[in-house]
PDB file of C-alpha atoms and ligand atoms in Angstrom:
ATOM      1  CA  UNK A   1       0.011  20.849  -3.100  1.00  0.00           C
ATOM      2  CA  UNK A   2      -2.322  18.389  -4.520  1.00  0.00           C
ATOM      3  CA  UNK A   3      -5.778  18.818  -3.637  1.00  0.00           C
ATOM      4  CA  UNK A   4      -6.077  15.526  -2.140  1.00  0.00           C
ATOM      5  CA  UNK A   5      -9.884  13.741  -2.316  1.00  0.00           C
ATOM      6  CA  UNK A   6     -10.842  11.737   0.326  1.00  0.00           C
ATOM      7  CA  UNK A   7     -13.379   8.781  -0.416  1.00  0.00           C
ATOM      8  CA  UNK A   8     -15.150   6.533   1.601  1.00  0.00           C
ATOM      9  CA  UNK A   9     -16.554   3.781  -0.675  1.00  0.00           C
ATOM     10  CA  UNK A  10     -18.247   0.103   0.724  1.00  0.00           C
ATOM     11  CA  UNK A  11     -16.322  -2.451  -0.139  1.00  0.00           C
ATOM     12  CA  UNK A  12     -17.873  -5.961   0.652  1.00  0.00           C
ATOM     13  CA  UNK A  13     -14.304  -7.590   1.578  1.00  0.00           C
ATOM     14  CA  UNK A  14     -16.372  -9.670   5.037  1.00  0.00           C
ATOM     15  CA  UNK A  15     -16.324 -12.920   3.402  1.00  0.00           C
ATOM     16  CA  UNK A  16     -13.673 -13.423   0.451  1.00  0.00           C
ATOM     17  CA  UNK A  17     -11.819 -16.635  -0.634  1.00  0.00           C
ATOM     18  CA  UNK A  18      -8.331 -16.133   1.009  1.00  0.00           C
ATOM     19  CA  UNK A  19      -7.334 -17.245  -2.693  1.00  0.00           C
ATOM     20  CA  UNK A  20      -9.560 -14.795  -4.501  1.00  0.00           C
ATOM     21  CA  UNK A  21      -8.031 -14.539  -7.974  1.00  0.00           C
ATOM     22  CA  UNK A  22      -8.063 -18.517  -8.768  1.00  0.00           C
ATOM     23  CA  UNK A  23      -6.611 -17.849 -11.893  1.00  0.00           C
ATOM     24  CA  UNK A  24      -3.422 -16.329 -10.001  1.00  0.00           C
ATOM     25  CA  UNK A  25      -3.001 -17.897  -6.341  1.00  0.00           C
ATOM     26  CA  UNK A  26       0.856 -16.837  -5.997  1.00  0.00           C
ATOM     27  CA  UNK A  27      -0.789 -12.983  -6.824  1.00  0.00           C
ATOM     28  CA  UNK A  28      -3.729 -13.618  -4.300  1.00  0.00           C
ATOM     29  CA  UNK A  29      -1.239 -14.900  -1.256  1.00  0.00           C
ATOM     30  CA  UNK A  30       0.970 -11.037  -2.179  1.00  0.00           C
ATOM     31  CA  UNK A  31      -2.320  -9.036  -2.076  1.00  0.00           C
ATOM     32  CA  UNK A  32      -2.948 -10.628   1.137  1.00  0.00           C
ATOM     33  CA  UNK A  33       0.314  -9.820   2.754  1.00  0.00           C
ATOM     34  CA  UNK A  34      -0.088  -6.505   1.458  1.00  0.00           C
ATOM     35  CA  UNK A  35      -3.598  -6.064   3.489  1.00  0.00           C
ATOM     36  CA  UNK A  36      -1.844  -7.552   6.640  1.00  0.00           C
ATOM     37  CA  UNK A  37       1.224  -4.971   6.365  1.00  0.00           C
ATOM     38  CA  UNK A  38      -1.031  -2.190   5.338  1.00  0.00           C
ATOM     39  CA  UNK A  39      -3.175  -1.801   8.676  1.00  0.00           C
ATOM     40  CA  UNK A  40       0.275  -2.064  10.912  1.00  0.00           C
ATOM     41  CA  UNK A  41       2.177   0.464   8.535  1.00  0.00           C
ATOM     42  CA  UNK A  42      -0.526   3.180   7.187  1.00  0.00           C
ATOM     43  CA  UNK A  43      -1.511   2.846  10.995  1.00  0.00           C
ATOM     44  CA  UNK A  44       1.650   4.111  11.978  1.00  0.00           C
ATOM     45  CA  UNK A  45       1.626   6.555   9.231  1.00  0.00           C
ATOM     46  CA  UNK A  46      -1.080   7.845  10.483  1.00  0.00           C
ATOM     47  CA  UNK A  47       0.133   8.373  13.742  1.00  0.00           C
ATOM     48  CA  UNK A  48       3.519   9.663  12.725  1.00  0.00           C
ATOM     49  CA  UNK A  49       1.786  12.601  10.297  1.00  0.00           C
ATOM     50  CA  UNK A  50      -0.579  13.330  13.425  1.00  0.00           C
ATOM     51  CA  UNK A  51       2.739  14.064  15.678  1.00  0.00           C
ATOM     52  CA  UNK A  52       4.077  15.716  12.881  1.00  0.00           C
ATOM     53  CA  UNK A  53       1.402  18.652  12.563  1.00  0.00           C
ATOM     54  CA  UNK A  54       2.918  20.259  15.461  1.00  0.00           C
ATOM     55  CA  UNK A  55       5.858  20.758  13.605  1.00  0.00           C
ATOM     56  CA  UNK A  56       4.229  22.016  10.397  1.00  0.00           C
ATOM     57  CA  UNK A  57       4.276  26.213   9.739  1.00  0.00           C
ATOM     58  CA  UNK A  58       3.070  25.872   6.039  1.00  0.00           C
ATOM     59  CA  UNK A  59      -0.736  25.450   5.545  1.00  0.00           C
ATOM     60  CA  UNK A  60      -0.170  24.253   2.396  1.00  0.00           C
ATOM     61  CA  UNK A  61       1.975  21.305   3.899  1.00  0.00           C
ATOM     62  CA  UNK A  62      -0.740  20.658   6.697  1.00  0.00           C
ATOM     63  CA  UNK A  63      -3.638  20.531   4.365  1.00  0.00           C
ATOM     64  CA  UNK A  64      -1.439  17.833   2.555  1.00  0.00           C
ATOM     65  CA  UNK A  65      -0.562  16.019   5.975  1.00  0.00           C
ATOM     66  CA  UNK A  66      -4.261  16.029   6.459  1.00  0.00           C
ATOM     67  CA  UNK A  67      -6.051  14.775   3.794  1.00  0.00           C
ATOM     68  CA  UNK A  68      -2.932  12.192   3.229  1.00  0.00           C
ATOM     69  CA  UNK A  69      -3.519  11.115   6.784  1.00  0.00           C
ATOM     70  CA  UNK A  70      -6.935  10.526   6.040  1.00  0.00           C
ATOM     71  CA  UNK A  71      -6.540   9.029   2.776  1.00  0.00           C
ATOM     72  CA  UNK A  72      -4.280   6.584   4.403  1.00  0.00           C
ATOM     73  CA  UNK A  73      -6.743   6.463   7.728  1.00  0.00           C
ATOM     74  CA  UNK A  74      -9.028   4.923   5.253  1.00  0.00           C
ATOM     75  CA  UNK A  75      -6.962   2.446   3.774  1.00  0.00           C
ATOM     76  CA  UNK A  76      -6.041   1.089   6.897  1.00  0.00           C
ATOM     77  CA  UNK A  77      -9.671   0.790   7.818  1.00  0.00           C
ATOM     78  CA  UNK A  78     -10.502  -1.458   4.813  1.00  0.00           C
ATOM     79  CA  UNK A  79      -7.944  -3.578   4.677  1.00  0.00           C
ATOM     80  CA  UNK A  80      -8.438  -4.450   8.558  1.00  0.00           C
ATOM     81  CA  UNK A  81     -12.222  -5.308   6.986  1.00  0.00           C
ATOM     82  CA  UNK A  82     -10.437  -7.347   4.571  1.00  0.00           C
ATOM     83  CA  UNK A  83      -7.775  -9.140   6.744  1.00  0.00           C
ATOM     84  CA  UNK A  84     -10.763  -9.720   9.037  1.00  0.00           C
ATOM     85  CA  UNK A  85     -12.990 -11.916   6.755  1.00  0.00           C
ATOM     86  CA  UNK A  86      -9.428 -13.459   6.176  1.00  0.00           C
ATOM     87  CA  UNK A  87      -9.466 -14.136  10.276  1.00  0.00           C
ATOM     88  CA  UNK A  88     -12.901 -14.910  10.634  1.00  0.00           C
ATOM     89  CA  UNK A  89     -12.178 -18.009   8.051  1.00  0.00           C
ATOM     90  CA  UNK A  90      -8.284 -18.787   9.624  1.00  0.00           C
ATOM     91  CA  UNK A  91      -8.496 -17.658  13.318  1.00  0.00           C
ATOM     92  CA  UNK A  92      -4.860 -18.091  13.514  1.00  0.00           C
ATOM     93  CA  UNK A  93      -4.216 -15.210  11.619  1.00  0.00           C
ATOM     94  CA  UNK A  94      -5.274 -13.233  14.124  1.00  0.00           C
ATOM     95  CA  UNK A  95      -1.568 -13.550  15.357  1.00  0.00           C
ATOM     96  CA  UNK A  96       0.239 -12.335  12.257  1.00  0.00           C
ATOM     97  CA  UNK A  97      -1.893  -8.956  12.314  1.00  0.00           C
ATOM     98  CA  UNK A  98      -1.127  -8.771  15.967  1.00  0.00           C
ATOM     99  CA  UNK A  99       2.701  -8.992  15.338  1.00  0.00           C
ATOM    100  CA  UNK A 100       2.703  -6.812  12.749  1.00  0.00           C
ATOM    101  CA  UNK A 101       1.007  -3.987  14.930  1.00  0.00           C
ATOM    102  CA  UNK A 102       3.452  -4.895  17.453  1.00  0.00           C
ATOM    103  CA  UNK A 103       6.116  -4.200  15.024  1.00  0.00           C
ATOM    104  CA  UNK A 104       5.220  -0.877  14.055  1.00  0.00           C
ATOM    105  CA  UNK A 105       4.347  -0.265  17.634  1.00  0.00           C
ATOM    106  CA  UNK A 106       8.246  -1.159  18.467  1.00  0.00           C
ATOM    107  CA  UNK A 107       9.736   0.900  16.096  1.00  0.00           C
ATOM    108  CA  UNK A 108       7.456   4.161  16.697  1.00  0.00           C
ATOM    109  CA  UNK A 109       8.629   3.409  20.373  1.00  0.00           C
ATOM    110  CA  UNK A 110      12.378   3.156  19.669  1.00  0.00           C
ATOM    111  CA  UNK A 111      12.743   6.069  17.067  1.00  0.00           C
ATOM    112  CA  UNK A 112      12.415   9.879  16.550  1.00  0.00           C
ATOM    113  CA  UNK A 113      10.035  11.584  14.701  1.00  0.00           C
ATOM    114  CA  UNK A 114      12.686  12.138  11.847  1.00  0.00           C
ATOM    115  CA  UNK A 115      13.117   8.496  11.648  1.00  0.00           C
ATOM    116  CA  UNK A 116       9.386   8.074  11.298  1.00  0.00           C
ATOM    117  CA  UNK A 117       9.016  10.734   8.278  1.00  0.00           C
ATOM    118  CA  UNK A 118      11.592   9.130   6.583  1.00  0.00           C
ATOM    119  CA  UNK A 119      10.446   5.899   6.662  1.00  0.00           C
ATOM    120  CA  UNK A 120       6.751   7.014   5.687  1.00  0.00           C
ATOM    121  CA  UNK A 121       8.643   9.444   2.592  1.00  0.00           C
ATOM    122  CA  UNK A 122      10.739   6.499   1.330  1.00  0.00           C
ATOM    123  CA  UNK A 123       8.382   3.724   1.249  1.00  0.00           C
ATOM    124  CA  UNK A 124       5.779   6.192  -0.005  1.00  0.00           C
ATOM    125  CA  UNK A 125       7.975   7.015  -2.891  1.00  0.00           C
ATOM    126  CA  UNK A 126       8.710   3.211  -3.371  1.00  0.00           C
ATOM    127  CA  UNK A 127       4.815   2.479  -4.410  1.00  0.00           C
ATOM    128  CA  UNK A 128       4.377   4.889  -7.217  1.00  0.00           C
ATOM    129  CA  UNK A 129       6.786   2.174  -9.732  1.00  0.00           C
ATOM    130  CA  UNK A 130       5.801  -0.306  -8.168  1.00  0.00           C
ATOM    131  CA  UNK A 131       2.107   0.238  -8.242  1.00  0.00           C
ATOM    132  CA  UNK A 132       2.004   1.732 -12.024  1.00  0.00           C
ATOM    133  CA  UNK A 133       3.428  -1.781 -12.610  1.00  0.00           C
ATOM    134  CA  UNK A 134       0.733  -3.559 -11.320  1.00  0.00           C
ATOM    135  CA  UNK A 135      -1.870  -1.156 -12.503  1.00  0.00           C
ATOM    136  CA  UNK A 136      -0.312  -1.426 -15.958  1.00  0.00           C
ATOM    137  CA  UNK A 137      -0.969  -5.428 -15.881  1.00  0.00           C
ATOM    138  CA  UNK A 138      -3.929  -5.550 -14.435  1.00  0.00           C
ATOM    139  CA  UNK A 139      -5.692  -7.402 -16.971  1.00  0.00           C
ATOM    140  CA  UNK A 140      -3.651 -10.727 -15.929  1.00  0.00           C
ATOM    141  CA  UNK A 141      -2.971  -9.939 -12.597  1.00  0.00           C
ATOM    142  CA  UNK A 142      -6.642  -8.935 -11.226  1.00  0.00           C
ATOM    143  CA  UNK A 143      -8.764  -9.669 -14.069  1.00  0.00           C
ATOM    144  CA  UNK A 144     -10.199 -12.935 -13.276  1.00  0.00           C
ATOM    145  CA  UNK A 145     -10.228 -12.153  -9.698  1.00  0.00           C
ATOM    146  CA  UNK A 146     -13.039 -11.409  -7.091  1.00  0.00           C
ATOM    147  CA  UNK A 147     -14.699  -8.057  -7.978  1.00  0.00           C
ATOM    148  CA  UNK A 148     -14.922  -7.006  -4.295  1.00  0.00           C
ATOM    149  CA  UNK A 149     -11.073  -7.931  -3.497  1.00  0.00           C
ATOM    150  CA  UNK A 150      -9.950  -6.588  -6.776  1.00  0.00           C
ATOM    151  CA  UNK A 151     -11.517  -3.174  -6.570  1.00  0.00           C
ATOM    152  CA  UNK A 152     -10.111  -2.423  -2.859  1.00  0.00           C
ATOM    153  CA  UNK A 153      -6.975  -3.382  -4.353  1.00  0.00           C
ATOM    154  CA  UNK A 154      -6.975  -0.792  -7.196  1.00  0.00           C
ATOM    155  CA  UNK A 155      -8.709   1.991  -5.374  1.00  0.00           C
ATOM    156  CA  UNK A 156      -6.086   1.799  -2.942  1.00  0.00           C
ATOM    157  CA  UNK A 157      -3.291   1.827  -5.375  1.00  0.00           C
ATOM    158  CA  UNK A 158      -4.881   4.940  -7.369  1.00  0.00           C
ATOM    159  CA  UNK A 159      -4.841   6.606  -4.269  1.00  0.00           C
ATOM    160  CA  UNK A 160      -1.356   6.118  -3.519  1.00  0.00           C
ATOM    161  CA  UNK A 161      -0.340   7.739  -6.586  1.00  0.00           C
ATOM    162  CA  UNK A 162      -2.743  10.139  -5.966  1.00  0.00           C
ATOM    163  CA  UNK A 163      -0.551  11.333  -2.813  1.00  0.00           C
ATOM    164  CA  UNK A 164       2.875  10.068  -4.058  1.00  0.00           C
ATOM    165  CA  UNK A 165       4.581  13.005  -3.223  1.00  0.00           C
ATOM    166  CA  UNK A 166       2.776  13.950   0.520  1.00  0.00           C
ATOM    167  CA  UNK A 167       4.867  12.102   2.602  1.00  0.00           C
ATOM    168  CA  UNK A 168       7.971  13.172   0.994  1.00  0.00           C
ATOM    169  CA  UNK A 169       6.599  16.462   1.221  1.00  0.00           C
ATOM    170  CA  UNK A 170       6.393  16.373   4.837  1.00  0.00           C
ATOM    171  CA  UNK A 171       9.435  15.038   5.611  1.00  0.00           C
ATOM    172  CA  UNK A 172      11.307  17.653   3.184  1.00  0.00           C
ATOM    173  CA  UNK A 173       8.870  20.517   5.326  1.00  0.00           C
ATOM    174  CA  UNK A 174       9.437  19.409   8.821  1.00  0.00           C
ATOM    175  CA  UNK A 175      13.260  17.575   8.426  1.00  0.00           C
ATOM    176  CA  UNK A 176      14.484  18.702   5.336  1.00  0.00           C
ATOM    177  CA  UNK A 177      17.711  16.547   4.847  1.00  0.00           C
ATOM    178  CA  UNK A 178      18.141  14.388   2.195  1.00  0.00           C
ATOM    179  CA  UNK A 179      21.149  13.131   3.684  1.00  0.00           C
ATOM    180  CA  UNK A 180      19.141  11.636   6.710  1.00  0.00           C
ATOM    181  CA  UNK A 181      16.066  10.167   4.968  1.00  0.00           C
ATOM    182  CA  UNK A 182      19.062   8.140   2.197  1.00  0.00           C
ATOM    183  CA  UNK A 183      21.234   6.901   5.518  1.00  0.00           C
ATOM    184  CA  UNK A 184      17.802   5.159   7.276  1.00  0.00           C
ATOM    185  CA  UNK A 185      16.363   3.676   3.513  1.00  0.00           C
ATOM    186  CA  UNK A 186      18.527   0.437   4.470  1.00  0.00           C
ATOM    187  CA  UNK A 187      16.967   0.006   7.958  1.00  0.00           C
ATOM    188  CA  UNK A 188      13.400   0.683   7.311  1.00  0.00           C
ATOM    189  CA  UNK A 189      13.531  -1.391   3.802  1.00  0.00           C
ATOM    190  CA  UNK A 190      14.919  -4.273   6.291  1.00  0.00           C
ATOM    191  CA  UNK A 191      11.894  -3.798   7.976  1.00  0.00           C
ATOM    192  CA  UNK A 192       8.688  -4.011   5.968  1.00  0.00           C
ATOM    193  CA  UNK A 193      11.123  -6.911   4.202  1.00  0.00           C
ATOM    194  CA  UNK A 194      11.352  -8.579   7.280  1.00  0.00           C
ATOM    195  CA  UNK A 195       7.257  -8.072   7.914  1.00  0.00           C
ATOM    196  CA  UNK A 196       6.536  -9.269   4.239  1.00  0.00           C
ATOM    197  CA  UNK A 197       8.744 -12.796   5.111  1.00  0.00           C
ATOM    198  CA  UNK A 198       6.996 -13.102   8.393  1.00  0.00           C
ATOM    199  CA  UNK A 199       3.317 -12.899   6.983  1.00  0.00           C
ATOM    200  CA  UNK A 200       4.180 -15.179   4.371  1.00  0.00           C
ATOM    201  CA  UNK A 201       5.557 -17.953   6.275  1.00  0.00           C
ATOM    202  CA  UNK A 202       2.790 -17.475   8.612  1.00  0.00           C
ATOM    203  CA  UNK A 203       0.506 -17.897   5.746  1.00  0.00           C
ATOM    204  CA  UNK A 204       2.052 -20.970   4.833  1.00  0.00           C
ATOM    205  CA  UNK A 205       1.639 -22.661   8.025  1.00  0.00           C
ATOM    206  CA  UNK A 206      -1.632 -21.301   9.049  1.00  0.00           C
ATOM    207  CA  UNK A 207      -3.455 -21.730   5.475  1.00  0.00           C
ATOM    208  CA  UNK A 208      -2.734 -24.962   3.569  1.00  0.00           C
ATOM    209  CA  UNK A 209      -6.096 -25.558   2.004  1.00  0.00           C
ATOM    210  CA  UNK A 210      -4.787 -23.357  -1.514  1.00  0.00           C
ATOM    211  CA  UNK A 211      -2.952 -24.958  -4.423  1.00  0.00           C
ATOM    212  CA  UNK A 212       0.760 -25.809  -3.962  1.00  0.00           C
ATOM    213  CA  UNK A 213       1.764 -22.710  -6.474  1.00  0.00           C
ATOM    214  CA  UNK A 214      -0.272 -20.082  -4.395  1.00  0.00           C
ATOM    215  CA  UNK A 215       3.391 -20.144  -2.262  1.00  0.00           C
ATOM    216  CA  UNK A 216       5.839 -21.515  -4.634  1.00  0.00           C
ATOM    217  CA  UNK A 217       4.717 -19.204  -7.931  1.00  0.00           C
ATOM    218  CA  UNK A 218       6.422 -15.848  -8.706  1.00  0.00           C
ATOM    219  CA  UNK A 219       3.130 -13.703  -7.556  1.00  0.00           C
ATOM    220  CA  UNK A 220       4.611 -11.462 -10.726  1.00  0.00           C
ATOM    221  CA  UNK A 221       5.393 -13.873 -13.166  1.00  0.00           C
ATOM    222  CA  UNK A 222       2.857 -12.867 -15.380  1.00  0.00           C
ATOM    223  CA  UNK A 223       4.111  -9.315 -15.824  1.00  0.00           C
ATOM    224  CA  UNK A 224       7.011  -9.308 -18.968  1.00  0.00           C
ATOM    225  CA  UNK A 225      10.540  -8.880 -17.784  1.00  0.00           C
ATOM    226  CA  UNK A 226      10.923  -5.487 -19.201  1.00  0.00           C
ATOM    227  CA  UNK A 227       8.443  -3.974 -17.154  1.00  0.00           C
ATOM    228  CA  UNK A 228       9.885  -5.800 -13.918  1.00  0.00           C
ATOM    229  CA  UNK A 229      12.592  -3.905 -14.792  1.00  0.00           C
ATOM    230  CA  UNK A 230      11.372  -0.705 -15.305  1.00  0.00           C
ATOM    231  CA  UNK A 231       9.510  -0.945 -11.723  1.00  0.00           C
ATOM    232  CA  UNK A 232      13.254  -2.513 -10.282  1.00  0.00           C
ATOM    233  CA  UNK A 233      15.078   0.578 -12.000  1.00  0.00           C
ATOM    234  CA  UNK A 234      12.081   3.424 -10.597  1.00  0.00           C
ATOM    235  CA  UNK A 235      12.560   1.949  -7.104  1.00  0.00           C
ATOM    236  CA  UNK A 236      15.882   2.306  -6.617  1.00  0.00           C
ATOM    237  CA  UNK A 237      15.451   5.675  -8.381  1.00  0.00           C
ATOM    238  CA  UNK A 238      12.810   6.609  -5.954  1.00  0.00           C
ATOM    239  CA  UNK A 239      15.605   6.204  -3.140  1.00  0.00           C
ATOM    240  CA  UNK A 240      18.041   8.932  -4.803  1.00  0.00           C
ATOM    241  CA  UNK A 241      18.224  12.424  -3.293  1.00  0.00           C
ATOM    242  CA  UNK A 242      16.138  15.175  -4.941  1.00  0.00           C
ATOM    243  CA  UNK A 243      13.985  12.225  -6.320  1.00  0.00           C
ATOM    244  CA  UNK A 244      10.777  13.528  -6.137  1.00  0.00           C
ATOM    245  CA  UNK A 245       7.404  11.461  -7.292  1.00  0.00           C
ATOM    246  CA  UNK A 246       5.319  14.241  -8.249  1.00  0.00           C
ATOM    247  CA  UNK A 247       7.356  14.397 -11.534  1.00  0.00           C
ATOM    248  CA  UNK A 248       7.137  10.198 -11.682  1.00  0.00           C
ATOM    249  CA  UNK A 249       5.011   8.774 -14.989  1.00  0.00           C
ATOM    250  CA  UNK A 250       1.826   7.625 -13.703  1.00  0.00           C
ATOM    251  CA  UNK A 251      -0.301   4.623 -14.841  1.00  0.00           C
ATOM    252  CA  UNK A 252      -3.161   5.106 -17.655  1.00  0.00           C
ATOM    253  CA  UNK A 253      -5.182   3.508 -15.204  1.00  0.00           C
ATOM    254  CA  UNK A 254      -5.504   6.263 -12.563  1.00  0.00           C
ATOM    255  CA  UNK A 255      -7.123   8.937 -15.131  1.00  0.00           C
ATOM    256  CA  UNK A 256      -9.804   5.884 -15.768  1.00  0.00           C
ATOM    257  CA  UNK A 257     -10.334   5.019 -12.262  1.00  0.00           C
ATOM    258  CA  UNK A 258     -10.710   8.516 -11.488  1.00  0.00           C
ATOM    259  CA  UNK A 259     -13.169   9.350 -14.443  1.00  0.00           C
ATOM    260  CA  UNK A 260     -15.390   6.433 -13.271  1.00  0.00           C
ATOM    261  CA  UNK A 261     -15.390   8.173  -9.633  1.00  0.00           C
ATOM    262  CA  UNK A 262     -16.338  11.232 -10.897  1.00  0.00           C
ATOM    263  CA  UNK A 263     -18.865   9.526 -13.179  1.00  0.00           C
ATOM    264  CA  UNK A 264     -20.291   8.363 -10.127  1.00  0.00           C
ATOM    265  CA  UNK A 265     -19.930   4.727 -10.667  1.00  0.00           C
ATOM    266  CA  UNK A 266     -19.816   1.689  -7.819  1.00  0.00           C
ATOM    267  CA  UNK A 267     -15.902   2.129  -7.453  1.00  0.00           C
ATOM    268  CA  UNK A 268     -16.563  -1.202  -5.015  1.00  0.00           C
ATOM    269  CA  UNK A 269     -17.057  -3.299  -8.196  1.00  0.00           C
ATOM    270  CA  UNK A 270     -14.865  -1.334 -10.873  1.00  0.00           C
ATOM    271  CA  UNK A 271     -12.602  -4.096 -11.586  1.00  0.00           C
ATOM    272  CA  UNK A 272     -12.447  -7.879 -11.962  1.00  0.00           C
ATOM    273  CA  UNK A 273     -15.129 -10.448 -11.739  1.00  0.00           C
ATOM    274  CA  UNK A 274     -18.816  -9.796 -10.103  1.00  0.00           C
ATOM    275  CA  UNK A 275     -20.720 -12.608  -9.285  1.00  0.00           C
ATOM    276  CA  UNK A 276     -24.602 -12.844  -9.368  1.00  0.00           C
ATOM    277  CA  UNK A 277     -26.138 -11.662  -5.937  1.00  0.00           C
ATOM    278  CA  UNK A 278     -29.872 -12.372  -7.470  1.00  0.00           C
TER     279      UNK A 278
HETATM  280 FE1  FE2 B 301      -2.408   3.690   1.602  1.00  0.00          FE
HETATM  281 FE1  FE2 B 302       0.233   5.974   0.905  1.00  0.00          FE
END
């Protein structure tokens, strides 16, 4: 098991720009659908591991399921922050964070705990490509960006690798079947697609004030081709059975980020641009 840390750190996310990297709008609108989807789906992740615990023999496993629930407790909690400030400056966002609990909310109503762990174990195993692509071009993508929105945004993907392989350890503990987990990737992928469309349309009807590219850009664009790849290639990988993430490369970020922790630094300002509070 991993030895999971869990850290509370301030981030002042109350009152950002809902474009907060103006050097990259398309990148600031995808960050922002990622904080609406987060609070619905680590929400339900957190839920799902809680109901899971009563299935769990191993104490190894269920200090994983622990500390990844309240890793992921966490990140939930400051993205809410986040998409609130978002709220407080759109009220009519309000609705696209309540549909998006409502859609979590459906499907933990209509499926079995099974279902659940595989969707948490499959998306989970989705972010660790993904996310070292990102982390890997952060320089373009979150470099000129707000400090406050940029740090949230990294300490929350370090932390997902950090408990890549929890989930999937779960599910493998408490279900066990590949087989199961590979036939439902299709319908829960279908889902948080589906969510991603809806927040973004919804952004685009509820927030027009932002430059015409913030909707129409690539939010990725910026990243080469061959890495796009590589992150394309390591999420369908991340699908196979007997894929597991512990064994996935992992950014050169995360040993930084997690040096500056342990160095004791303000992890709420570790990245991007800080602007003069005097
Ligand atoms: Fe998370
Ligand atoms: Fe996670």
């Amino acid at each position: 098991m991993t030895g999971l840390t869990v850290r509370q750190i301030d981030f002042d996310v109350d009152e950002t720009d809902f474009i907060w990297n103006p050097a990259n709008p398309a990148f600031s609108v995808l960050m922002n659908q990622i904080t609406f989807f987060v609070v619905g789906f680590e929400k339900y992740m957190c839920r799902v591991m809680r109901d899971a615990e009563a299935r769990i023999a191993d104490p190894a496993v269920m200090e994983e399921a622990v500390a990844f629930r309240r890793q992921e407790a966490i990140h939930a909690q400051k993205h809410n922050q986040h998409a609130r400030g978002l709220i407080a400056q759109y009220p009519a966002l309000q609705g696209v964070l309540d549909k998006t609990l409502a859609s979590y909310e459906e499907v933990y109503q209509s499926y079995p705990l099974e279902y659940h762990l595989a969707y948490a174990g499959g998306l989970e195993a989705i972010f660790t490509p993904f996310f070292r692509m990102i982390l890997d071009h952060r320089a373009a993508l979150f470099g000129e960006g707000d400090a406050n929105v940029a740090s949230l945004f990294v300490w929350h993907f370090c932390e997902e690798i950090e408990h890549r392989s929890s989930a999937y350890d779960v599910y493998n503990h408490v279900v066990g079947s590949h087989w199961f987990r590979i036939r439902n990737t299709g319908a829960f992928q279908k889902h948080t697609r589906g969510l991603f469309d809806m927040i973004k349309l919804e952004f685009e009807s509820i927030v027009q004030d932002v430059p015409a590219e913030a909707y129409s850009d690539n939010p990725l664009g910026q990243i080469p081709v061959w890495a796009q790849l590589r992150s394309a290639l390591g999420v369908l990988a991340s699908q196979f059975p007997w894929h597991d993430s512990v064994n996935q490369p992992l950014p050169e970020y995360y040993d930084e980020w997690l040096g500056d922790w342990q160095a004791g630094k303000d992890m709420s300002q570790i990245y991007g641009k800080t602007t003069s509070t005097t």
